[in-house]
Amino acid sequence: MDAPYLLYYWPTIQGRGEFVRLALEEAGVAYQDVARQPKTGMPAMLATIDGAQTPQAAYAPPVLGHGDLLIGQSTNILFYLGKQLGLAPRTESGRLWLNQLQLTIADWVAEVHDTHHPLAIGQYYEQQKAAAALRADDFRTHRLPKFLDYFTQVLQNNRGRGGFLVGSKLSYGDLSLFQMMAGLNYAFPQAMARLAPRYGALNALHDSVAARPNIARYLRSKRRLPFSEEGIFRHYPELDG
Amino acid sequence: MDAPYLLYYWPTIQGRGEFVRLALEEAGVAYQDVARQPKTGMPAMLATIDGAQTPQAAYAPPVLGHGDLLIGQSTNILFYLGKQLGLAPRTESGRLWLNQLQLTIADWVAEVHDTHHPLAIGQYYEQQKAAAALRADDFRTHRLPKFLDYFTQVLQNNRGRGGFLVGSKLSYGDLSLFQMMAGLNYAFPQAMARLAPRYGALNALHDSVAARPNIARYLRSKRRLPFSEEGIFRHYPELDG
């Protein structure tokens, strides 16, 4: 399909939409970040999650439109885009392995979110600060090193092939791991600085993705929204130990 | 591939493995629930999540073995099995839509788990009871109706085609929704009884899946592990409002 890609996501945060933006930006294809268009953008985005207006409405953004397709859930969008944009292995077994890793990243993202929202997704952080301190302590101490260890081992088991997560060329999994490391460095700078010596391979992957021409250009552009205390990765010093 | 399917999962709980078991049972194919084999079962299961032993180790069970493939993450396993077992649409767009819905069910499962483990996955429920009461209250009041509303709307938008979640025949999504309703009725009987009048379509789907010959036979067998306070769906009366 030669139709442009339409990304429907909250217009002021990186959030889960950022994993999709990075794939579109790396591929250098035309896309519209719909909800950032004045006036018409937000109603169009909200229609994609309204089952009364949209037969196959998503539970939540991000949603990708492409021709007749409307696809929800970030890992599902990336599974589709991987094939479309050449950001996934050609074999079915390779694509399943990449999808498995991306799903593990999505679980990690959810756990990062829960560090500031352990009790109620619909309430403010300020209403659950004490519980957040406990959840974040558990995250920094147990969950964060476990995920970092896991992806370090995956890179180690794929060594000698260019430092990519899967196979011998860049995939959307590498872009997503870049985003994880960037977000974790923003949200938990002290914890990540302490852990950095153990995770050289992940830091090298972050740096090599950031240096890719299309990604470097994107990161300098206004299309890259800043990290903030509205998104998934939030810097609350009291949660950083 | 004619090789039998190998399911690697914790041997004493339904957990996330149950979504895979239901697909294998409905299809009536030969499979081995590996970790339930005496002596050799648990070491074989643990090897699938050990990156020192297994080049493409999973972060966590369930893992499915089939021929040379080793596939982790329940939604990824079901994506593969859907095609293999005829439990998914034939078109790519249909399979993506089903995958999107299954991912939304997986998010729902994670939120059910967090009702009894809001602060630390590695600690006991008894160590986080006060926070669990708050998280469960938010779940019962806001999140549970939101998910039930969503899947009711999906069924409504697909009405007149046999009452299935996707298209006009059974898919693994229907089996998974059955498991959600069964688990929620076990864990939150009072909250679900209060909500039941609003969710007739979901209850009808639960009952029709339970009555399918292969599923009915499975549910009566010893292969179906009971719900318990070790799994995802736990009945703690104090969390049921």
Short mmCIF file of C-alpha atoms in Angstrom, two decimals:
data_model
loop_
_atom_site.label_atom_id
_atom_site.label_comp_id
_atom_site.label_asym_id
_atom_site.label_seq_id
_atom_site.Cartn_x
_atom_site.Cartn_y
_atom_site.Cartn_z
CA MET A 1 0.00 0.00 0.00
CA ASP A 2 1.33 3.43 -0.88
CA ALA A 3 -1.10 5.25 1.39
CA PRO A 4 0.59 7.35 4.07
CA TYR A 5 0.62 6.07 7.60
CA LEU A 6 -1.67 7.71 10.14
CA LEU A 7 -0.66 7.55 13.79
CA TYR A 8 -3.41 8.21 16.33
CA TYR A 9 -1.98 8.94 19.76
CA TRP A 10 -2.09 11.48 22.57
CA PRO A 11 -0.52 14.63 21.14
CA THR A 12 1.55 15.83 24.10
CA ILE A 13 3.43 12.75 25.32
CA GLN A 14 5.84 10.16 23.98
CA GLY A 15 4.05 7.31 25.75
CA ARG A 16 3.44 4.03 23.95
CA GLY A 17 3.07 5.92 20.67
CA GLU A 18 6.79 6.67 20.70
CA PHE A 19 7.68 3.06 19.89
CA VAL A 20 5.66 3.46 16.70
CA ARG A 21 7.03 6.93 15.89
CA LEU A 22 10.60 5.61 16.09
CA ALA A 23 9.85 2.87 13.54
CA LEU A 24 8.23 5.33 11.12
CA GLU A 25 11.07 7.82 11.56
CA GLU A 26 13.84 5.24 11.07
CA ALA A 27 12.15 4.03 7.87
CA GLY A 28 11.79 7.61 6.64
CA VAL A 29 8.22 7.09 5.41
CA ALA A 30 5.49 9.70 5.18
CA TYR A 31 3.19 9.71 8.20
CA GLN A 32 0.83 12.02 9.97
CA ASP A 33 0.73 12.28 13.76
CA VAL A 34 -3.01 12.88 13.56
CA ALA A 35 -3.89 14.20 17.03
CA ARG A 36 -1.25 16.93 16.72
CA GLN A 37 -3.23 18.55 13.89
CA PRO A 38 -5.20 21.55 15.18
CA LYS A 39 -8.98 21.24 15.61
CA THR A 40 -9.64 18.00 13.68
CA GLY A 41 -6.82 15.94 15.18
CA MET A 42 -8.16 15.07 18.63
CA PRO A 43 -11.70 14.18 17.48
CA ALA A 44 -10.20 11.91 14.81
CA MET A 45 -7.99 10.22 17.40
CA LEU A 46 -10.85 9.75 19.86
CA ALA A 47 -13.02 8.20 17.14
CA THR A 48 -10.55 5.32 16.81
CA ILE A 49 -11.28 4.26 20.39
CA ASP A 50 -15.06 4.73 20.20
CA GLY A 51 -16.85 1.52 19.31
CA ALA A 52 -20.02 3.42 18.46
CA GLN A 53 -18.17 5.23 15.65
CA THR A 54 -15.54 2.66 14.67
CA PRO A 55 -16.47 -1.01 14.10
CA GLN A 56 -13.05 -2.28 15.17
CA ALA A 57 -12.28 0.36 17.78
CA ALA A 58 -9.21 -0.04 19.98
CA TYR A 59 -9.32 -0.16 23.77
CA ALA A 60 -6.71 2.61 23.92
CA PRO A 61 -4.26 4.48 21.66
CA PRO A 62 -1.88 4.13 19.88
CA VAL A 63 -3.74 3.17 16.72
CA LEU A 64 -2.22 3.03 13.25
CA GLY A 65 -4.21 3.70 10.12
CA HIS A 66 -2.91 2.43 6.79
CA GLY A 67 -5.24 2.20 3.82
CA ASP A 68 -8.25 0.23 5.03
CA LEU A 69 -6.45 -1.10 8.08
CA LEU A 70 -6.86 0.29 11.58
CA ILE A 71 -4.50 -1.46 13.99
CA GLY A 72 -4.30 -1.08 17.77
CA GLN A 73 -1.83 -2.19 20.47
CA SER A 74 1.76 -1.03 20.04
CA THR A 75 3.25 -4.53 19.67
CA ASN A 76 0.64 -5.40 17.04
CA ILE A 77 1.33 -2.16 15.15
CA LEU A 78 5.05 -2.89 15.20
CA PHE A 79 4.48 -6.47 14.06
CA TYR A 80 2.65 -5.07 11.04
CA LEU A 81 5.14 -2.25 10.40
CA GLY A 82 8.13 -4.54 10.78
CA LYS A 83 7.13 -6.40 7.65
CA GLN A 84 6.02 -3.25 5.79
CA LEU A 85 9.13 -1.21 6.57
CA GLY A 86 11.82 -3.89 6.53
CA LEU A 87 12.36 -3.59 10.27
CA ALA A 88 11.82 -7.28 11.07
CA PRO A 89 13.39 -10.59 10.01
CA ARG A 90 12.11 -12.20 6.83
CA THR A 91 11.46 -15.62 8.35
CA GLU A 92 8.35 -16.44 10.36
CA SER A 93 10.48 -17.83 13.20
CA GLY A 94 12.50 -14.61 13.28
CA ARG A 95 9.37 -12.46 13.36
CA LEU A 96 7.89 -14.55 16.20
CA TRP A 97 11.11 -14.19 18.22
CA LEU A 98 11.12 -10.43 17.67
CA ASN A 99 7.43 -10.23 18.61
CA GLN A 100 8.19 -12.18 21.79
CA LEU A 101 10.94 -9.72 22.72
CA GLN A 102 8.72 -6.73 21.93
CA LEU A 103 5.98 -8.17 24.17
CA THR A 104 8.55 -8.46 26.95
CA ILE A 105 9.46 -4.80 26.42
CA ALA A 106 5.73 -3.96 26.63
CA ASP A 107 5.53 -5.78 29.98
CA TRP A 108 8.53 -3.76 31.14
CA VAL A 109 6.83 -0.52 30.03
CA ALA A 110 3.74 -1.44 32.08
CA GLU A 111 5.91 -2.03 35.13
CA VAL A 112 7.59 1.36 34.68
CA HIS A 113 4.15 2.97 34.52
CA ASP A 114 3.07 1.19 37.71
CA THR A 115 5.99 2.71 39.66
CA HIS A 116 4.10 6.02 39.70
CA HIS A 117 0.58 4.55 39.48
CA PRO A 118 0.49 1.44 41.67
CA LEU A 119 -3.04 1.89 43.04
CA ALA A 120 -5.25 3.60 40.48
CA ILE A 121 -4.55 4.42 36.85
CA GLY A 122 -7.22 7.13 36.85
CA GLN A 123 -5.88 9.05 39.84
CA TYR A 124 -2.91 11.39 40.13
CA TYR A 125 0.54 10.33 41.27
CA GLU A 126 0.15 12.72 44.19
CA GLN A 127 -2.77 10.59 45.45
CA GLN A 128 -0.63 7.43 45.64
CA LYS A 129 2.86 8.67 46.53
CA ALA A 130 3.47 6.39 49.52
CA ALA A 131 2.54 3.25 47.60
CA ALA A 132 4.54 4.50 44.60
CA ALA A 133 7.66 4.77 46.77
CA LEU A 134 7.30 1.09 47.73
CA ARG A 135 6.56 -0.08 44.20
CA ALA A 136 9.46 1.96 42.79
CA ASP A 137 11.82 0.53 45.40
CA ASP A 138 10.85 -2.99 44.34
CA PHE A 139 11.23 -2.01 40.69
CA ARG A 140 14.71 -0.53 41.13
CA THR A 141 15.90 -3.38 43.31
CA HIS A 142 14.42 -6.43 41.60
CA ARG A 143 12.53 -5.85 38.37
CA LEU A 144 14.80 -3.34 36.64
CA PRO A 145 17.98 -5.47 36.99
CA LYS A 146 16.00 -8.57 35.95
CA PHE A 147 14.86 -6.96 32.68
CA LEU A 148 18.31 -5.45 32.03
CA ASP A 149 19.93 -8.84 32.68
CA TYR A 150 17.49 -10.53 30.34
CA PHE A 151 18.09 -8.22 27.39
CA THR A 152 21.84 -8.25 28.02
CA GLN A 153 21.73 -12.05 27.74
CA VAL A 154 19.70 -11.83 24.52
CA LEU A 155 22.35 -9.50 23.05
CA GLN A 156 25.11 -11.79 24.32
CA ASN A 157 23.48 -14.82 22.69
CA ASN A 158 23.31 -12.88 19.40
CA ARG A 159 26.87 -11.48 19.62
CA GLY A 160 29.20 -11.19 16.66
CA ARG A 161 26.39 -10.16 14.32
CA GLY A 162 26.57 -6.38 14.67
CA GLY A 163 25.19 -5.84 18.17
CA PHE A 164 21.53 -6.05 17.15
CA LEU A 165 18.81 -7.62 19.26
CA VAL A 166 17.71 -10.06 16.57
CA GLY A 167 19.69 -11.31 13.58
CA SER A 168 22.27 -9.16 11.80
CA LYS A 169 20.33 -6.03 11.00
CA LEU A 170 18.33 -3.35 12.74
CA SER A 171 14.76 -4.21 13.77
CA TYR A 172 12.03 -2.33 15.58
CA GLY A 173 13.18 -4.19 18.71
CA ASP A 174 16.44 -2.23 18.69
CA LEU A 175 14.53 1.04 18.36
CA SER A 176 12.31 0.07 21.29
CA LEU A 177 15.26 -0.91 23.47
CA PHE A 178 16.81 2.49 22.69
CA GLN A 179 13.59 4.11 23.92
CA MET A 180 13.60 2.00 27.09
CA MET A 181 17.17 2.98 27.94
CA ALA A 182 16.50 6.67 27.14
CA GLY A 183 13.34 6.65 29.25
CA LEU A 184 14.88 4.82 32.18
CA ASN A 185 17.87 7.19 32.16
CA TYR A 186 15.42 10.08 32.31
CA ALA A 187 13.19 8.61 35.04
CA PHE A 188 15.78 6.89 37.24
CA PRO A 189 19.10 8.66 36.58
CA GLN A 190 20.71 7.61 39.86
CA ALA A 191 19.61 3.99 39.74
CA MET A 192 20.65 3.70 36.10
CA ALA A 193 24.03 5.35 36.75
CA ARG A 194 24.71 2.79 39.47
CA LEU A 195 23.74 -0.07 37.15
CA ALA A 196 25.47 1.28 34.01
CA PRO A 197 28.79 -0.58 34.45
CA ARG A 198 26.95 -3.90 34.27
CA TYR A 199 25.00 -3.04 31.12
CA GLY A 200 27.56 -1.85 28.60
CA ALA A 201 25.97 -3.75 25.70
CA LEU A 202 22.60 -2.07 26.26
CA ASN A 203 24.19 1.35 26.55
CA ALA A 204 26.12 0.73 23.34
CA LEU A 205 22.89 -0.25 21.59
CA HIS A 206 21.23 2.95 22.85
CA ASP A 207 24.10 5.06 21.51
CA SER A 208 24.26 3.35 18.13
CA VAL A 209 20.51 3.78 17.57
CA ALA A 210 20.68 7.44 18.63
CA ALA A 211 23.46 7.99 16.07
CA ARG A 212 21.57 6.59 13.09
CA PRO A 213 20.98 9.49 10.68
CA ASN A 214 17.18 9.35 10.58
CA ILE A 215 16.89 8.85 14.32
CA ALA A 216 19.43 11.59 15.13
CA ARG A 217 17.51 14.00 12.89
CA TYR A 218 14.23 13.01 14.55
CA LEU A 219 15.59 13.44 18.06
CA ARG A 220 16.67 17.00 17.21
CA SER A 221 13.30 17.85 15.62
CA LYS A 222 10.12 19.21 17.17
CA ARG A 223 8.41 15.95 16.24
CA ARG A 224 10.24 14.34 19.19
CA LEU A 225 8.22 15.38 22.21
CA PRO A 226 10.22 15.83 25.40
CA PHE A 227 10.06 13.42 28.32
CA SER A 228 7.77 14.83 31.02
CA GLU A 229 5.82 13.98 34.14
CA GLU A 230 2.74 13.20 32.03
CA GLY A 231 4.06 10.13 30.25
CA ILE A 232 5.26 6.65 31.15
CA PHE A 233 8.82 7.62 32.09
CA ARG A 234 8.56 10.27 34.82
CA HIS A 235 11.37 11.75 36.81
CA TYR A 236 10.27 11.93 40.43
CA PRO A 237 13.52 12.12 42.44
CA GLU A 238 11.81 10.47 45.42
CA LEU A 239 11.24 7.32 43.30
CA ASP A 240 14.89 7.13 42.23
CA GLY A 241 16.20 5.93 45.59
CA MET B 1 4.74 -29.92 11.34
CA ASP B 2 3.38 -33.13 12.79
CA ALA B 3 5.51 -32.94 15.92
CA PRO B 4 3.51 -32.86 19.14
CA TYR B 5 3.18 -29.59 20.96
CA LEU B 6 5.15 -29.10 24.16
CA LEU B 7 3.79 -26.63 26.71
CA TYR B 8 6.25 -25.40 29.32
CA TYR B 9 4.47 -23.77 32.24
CA TRP B 10 4.21 -23.87 36.01
CA PRO B 11 2.67 -27.25 36.84
CA THR B 12 0.27 -26.31 39.65
CA ILE B 13 -1.59 -23.23 38.40
CA GLN B 14 -3.76 -22.23 35.46
CA GLY B 15 -2.05 -18.85 35.11
CA ARG B 16 -1.16 -17.52 31.69
CA GLY B 17 -0.53 -21.06 30.48
CA GLU B 18 -4.26 -21.75 30.62
CA PHE B 19 -4.94 -19.57 27.58
CA VAL B 20 -2.62 -21.88 25.62
CA ARG B 21 -4.04 -25.08 27.13
CA LEU B 22 -7.56 -24.07 26.09
CA ALA B 23 -6.48 -23.63 22.46
CA LEU B 24 -4.70 -27.01 22.38
CA GLU B 25 -7.67 -28.73 24.06
CA GLU B 26 -10.28 -27.19 21.75
CA ALA B 27 -8.24 -28.29 18.73
CA GLY B 28 -7.88 -31.79 20.15
CA VAL B 29 -4.21 -32.07 19.23
CA ALA B 30 -1.55 -34.10 21.03
CA TYR B 31 0.44 -32.05 23.52
CA GLN B 32 2.52 -32.58 26.60
CA ASP B 33 2.24 -30.29 29.65
CA VAL B 34 5.95 -30.75 30.24
CA ALA B 35 6.44 -29.47 33.79
CA ARG B 36 3.76 -31.84 35.07
CA GLN B 37 5.95 -34.84 34.19
CA PRO B 38 7.66 -36.18 37.31
CA LYS B 39 11.38 -35.53 37.80
CA THR B 40 12.34 -34.32 34.30
CA GLY B 41 9.48 -31.87 33.83
CA MET B 42 10.50 -28.93 35.98
CA PRO B 43 14.17 -28.85 34.89
CA ALA B 44 13.02 -28.94 31.25
CA MET B 45 10.63 -26.06 31.88
CA LEU B 46 13.24 -23.98 33.71
CA ALA B 47 15.74 -24.51 30.86
CA THR B 48 13.41 -22.62 28.50
CA ILE B 49 13.82 -19.46 30.58
CA ASP B 50 17.58 -19.80 31.12
CA GLY B 51 19.56 -17.88 28.53
CA ALA B 52 22.74 -19.77 29.45
CA GLN B 53 21.10 -23.03 28.32
CA THR B 54 18.68 -21.82 25.65
CA PRO B 55 19.80 -19.36 22.93
CA GLN B 56 16.33 -17.84 22.58
CA ALA B 57 15.21 -18.16 26.18
CA ALA B 58 11.96 -16.55 27.27
CA TYR B 59 11.70 -13.99 30.05
CA ALA B 60 8.99 -16.08 31.72
CA PRO B 61 6.71 -19.05 31.00
CA PRO B 62 4.53 -20.04 29.19
CA VAL B 63 6.72 -21.30 26.37
CA LEU B 64 5.54 -23.51 23.52
CA GLY B 65 7.81 -25.98 21.78
CA HIS B 66 6.90 -27.24 18.33
CA GLY B 67 9.51 -28.90 16.14
CA ASP B 68 12.46 -26.50 16.09
CA LEU B 69 10.41 -23.58 17.35
CA LEU B 70 10.43 -22.35 20.92
CA ILE B 71 7.90 -19.54 21.38
CA GLY B 72 7.32 -17.38 24.45
CA GLN B 73 4.66 -14.86 25.52
CA SER B 74 1.09 -16.16 25.60
CA THR B 75 -0.24 -13.80 22.92
CA ASN B 76 2.64 -14.76 20.63
CA ILE B 77 2.03 -18.46 21.22
CA LEU B 78 -1.66 -18.02 20.43
CA PHE B 79 -0.84 -16.02 17.30
CA TYR B 80 1.22 -18.99 16.11
CA LEU B 81 -1.28 -21.63 17.22
CA GLY B 82 -4.23 -19.74 15.74
CA LYS B 83 -2.85 -20.34 12.27
CA GLN B 84 -1.68 -23.90 13.02
CA LEU B 85 -4.92 -25.05 14.62
CA GLY B 86 -7.49 -23.13 12.58
CA LEU B 87 -8.41 -20.95 15.54
CA ALA B 88 -7.82 -17.61 13.80
CA PRO B 89 -9.16 -15.84 10.70
CA ARG B 90 -7.53 -16.64 7.37
CA THR B 91 -6.90 -13.03 6.37
CA GLU B 92 -3.97 -10.98 7.65
CA SER B 93 -6.31 -8.16 8.67
CA GLY B 94 -8.45 -10.63 10.64
CA ARG B 95 -5.42 -12.08 12.40
CA LEU B 96 -4.15 -8.61 13.32
CA TRP B 97 -7.55 -7.68 14.76
CA LEU B 98 -7.66 -10.90 16.80
CA ASN B 99 -4.09 -10.30 18.00
CA GLN B 100 -5.09 -6.78 19.05
CA LEU B 101 -8.00 -8.15 21.09
CA GLN B 102 -5.82 -10.85 22.64
CA LEU B 103 -3.28 -8.20 23.66
CA THR B 104 -6.07 -6.27 25.32
CA ILE B 105 -7.06 -9.42 27.21
CA ALA B 106 -3.41 -9.78 28.28
CA ASP B 107 -3.47 -6.22 29.64
CA TRP B 108 -6.64 -7.11 31.53
CA VAL B 109 -4.95 -10.22 32.99
CA ALA B 110 -2.05 -8.08 34.21
CA GLU B 111 -4.48 -5.72 35.93
CA VAL B 112 -6.23 -8.65 37.63
CA HIS B 113 -2.85 -9.85 38.89
CA ASP B 114 -2.03 -6.39 40.22
CA THR B 115 -5.17 -6.36 42.40
CA HIS B 116 -3.43 -8.78 44.78
CA HIS B 117 0.15 -7.69 44.00
CA PRO B 118 0.14 -3.89 43.63
CA LEU B 119 3.49 -3.22 45.30
CA ALA B 120 5.89 -6.11 44.70
CA ILE B 121 5.52 -9.12 42.43
CA GLY B 122 8.08 -11.08 44.45
CA GLN B 123 6.38 -10.63 47.83
CA TYR B 124 3.31 -12.32 49.29
CA TYR B 125 -0.20 -10.91 49.12
CA GLU B 126 -0.19 -10.78 52.91
CA GLN B 127 2.66 -8.26 52.75
CA GLN B 128 0.64 -5.82 50.62
CA LYS B 129 -2.96 -6.29 51.76
CA ALA B 130 -3.76 -2.65 52.47
CA ALA B 131 -2.54 -1.49 49.07
CA ALA B 132 -4.28 -4.45 47.43
CA ALA B 133 -7.61 -3.36 48.93
CA LEU B 134 -7.21 0.07 47.29
CA ARG B 135 -6.09 -1.32 43.96
CA ALA B 136 -8.91 -3.89 43.93
CA ASP B 137 -11.46 -1.19 44.74
CA ASP B 138 -10.27 0.82 41.75
CA PHE B 139 -10.31 -2.31 39.59
CA ARG B 140 -13.87 -3.28 40.55
CA THR B 141 -15.17 0.28 40.22
CA HIS B 142 -13.42 1.53 37.10
CA ARG B 143 -11.25 -0.95 35.22
CA LEU B 144 -13.43 -4.07 35.33
CA PRO B 145 -16.53 -2.34 33.90
CA LYS B 146 -14.37 -0.59 31.31
CA PHE B 147 -12.97 -3.90 30.00
CA LEU B 148 -16.39 -5.59 30.15
CA ASP B 149 -17.94 -2.66 28.28
CA TYR B 150 -15.23 -2.82 25.66
CA PHE B 151 -15.62 -6.51 24.87
CA THR B 152 -19.41 -6.20 24.96
CA GLN B 153 -19.14 -3.51 22.30
CA VAL B 154 -16.81 -5.70 20.21
CA LEU B 155 -19.40 -8.52 20.35
CA GLN B 156 -22.17 -6.05 19.55
CA ASN B 157 -20.28 -4.74 16.52
CA ASN B 158 -19.85 -8.36 15.31
CA ARG B 159 -23.48 -9.41 16.04
CA GLY B 160 -25.52 -11.63 13.77
CA ARG B 161 -22.51 -13.82 12.94
CA GLY B 162 -22.89 -16.47 15.66
CA GLY B 163 -21.87 -14.56 18.77
CA PHE B 164 -18.11 -14.93 18.23
CA LEU B 165 -15.56 -12.27 19.08
CA VAL B 166 -14.11 -12.14 15.56
CA GLY B 167 -15.74 -13.20 12.30
CA SER B 168 -18.21 -16.07 12.09
CA LYS B 169 -16.32 -18.90 13.73
CA LEU B 170 -14.60 -19.73 16.98
CA SER B 171 -11.12 -18.29 17.55
CA TYR B 172 -8.66 -18.43 20.40
CA GLY B 173 -10.04 -15.04 21.43
CA ASP B 174 -13.35 -16.64 22.38
CA LEU B 175 -11.52 -19.28 24.45
CA SER B 176 -9.57 -16.56 26.22
CA LEU B 177 -12.68 -14.50 26.95
CA PHE B 178 -14.28 -17.63 28.43
CA GLN B 179 -11.25 -17.96 30.73
CA MET B 180 -11.50 -14.28 31.73
CA MET B 181 -15.16 -14.61 32.66
CA ALA B 182 -14.55 -17.89 34.52
CA GLY B 183 -11.62 -16.41 36.42
CA LEU B 184 -13.37 -13.15 37.28
CA ASN B 185 -16.43 -15.06 38.52
CA TYR B 186 -14.10 -17.08 40.75
CA ALA B 187 -12.10 -14.12 42.06
CA PHE B 188 -14.82 -11.47 42.34
CA PRO B 189 -18.14 -13.35 42.67
CA GLN B 190 -20.01 -10.48 44.31
CA ALA B 191 -18.80 -7.77 41.97
CA MET B 192 -19.46 -9.97 38.94
CA ALA B 193 -22.94 -10.91 40.17
CA ARG B 194 -23.78 -7.21 40.50
CA LEU B 195 -22.49 -6.53 36.98
CA ALA B 196 -23.95 -9.67 35.31
CA PRO B 197 -27.22 -8.09 34.12
CA ARG B 198 -25.24 -5.62 31.99
CA TYR B 199 -23.04 -8.25 30.38
CA GLY B 200 -25.39 -10.87 28.99
CA ALA B 201 -23.45 -11.26 25.74
CA LEU B 202 -20.21 -12.05 27.58
CA ASN B 203 -21.95 -14.53 29.87
CA ALA B 204 -23.54 -16.22 26.86
CA LEU B 205 -20.12 -16.50 25.22
CA HIS B 206 -18.71 -18.04 28.41
CA ASP B 207 -21.50 -20.62 28.50
CA SER B 208 -21.27 -21.53 24.82
CA VAL B 209 -17.50 -22.08 25.04
CA ALA B 210 -17.91 -24.18 28.21
CA ALA B 211 -20.43 -26.37 26.38
CA ARG B 212 -18.20 -27.17 23.40
CA PRO B 213 -17.49 -30.92 23.52
CA ASN B 214 -13.70 -30.73 23.73
CA ILE B 215 -13.76 -27.91 26.25
CA ALA B 216 -16.46 -29.55 28.39
CA ARG B 217 -14.42 -32.77 28.45
CA TYR B 218 -11.29 -30.82 29.38
CA LEU B 219 -12.99 -28.91 32.18
CA ARG B 220 -14.12 -32.22 33.74
CA SER B 221 -10.64 -33.75 33.44
CA LYS B 222 -7.67 -33.66 35.79
CA ARG B 223 -5.77 -31.75 33.14
CA ARG B 224 -7.82 -28.67 34.14
CA LEU B 225 -6.15 -27.41 37.29
CA PRO B 226 -8.46 -25.76 39.81
CA PHE B 227 -8.50 -22.02 40.45
CA SER B 228 -6.54 -21.26 43.60
CA GLU B 229 -4.87 -18.51 45.59
CA GLU B 230 -1.57 -19.17 43.79
CA GLY B 231 -2.61 -18.06 40.32
CA ILE B 232 -3.75 -14.88 38.63
CA PHE B 233 -7.42 -15.14 39.63
CA ARG B 234 -7.53 -15.37 43.43
CA HIS B 235 -10.59 -15.30 45.61
CA TYR B 236 -9.85 -13.03 48.57
CA PRO B 237 -13.28 -11.97 49.90
CA GLU B 238 -11.82 -8.72 51.22
CA LEU B 239 -10.93 -7.70 47.65
CA ASP B 240 -14.45 -8.37 46.36
CA GLY B 241 -16.04 -5.29 47.98
#
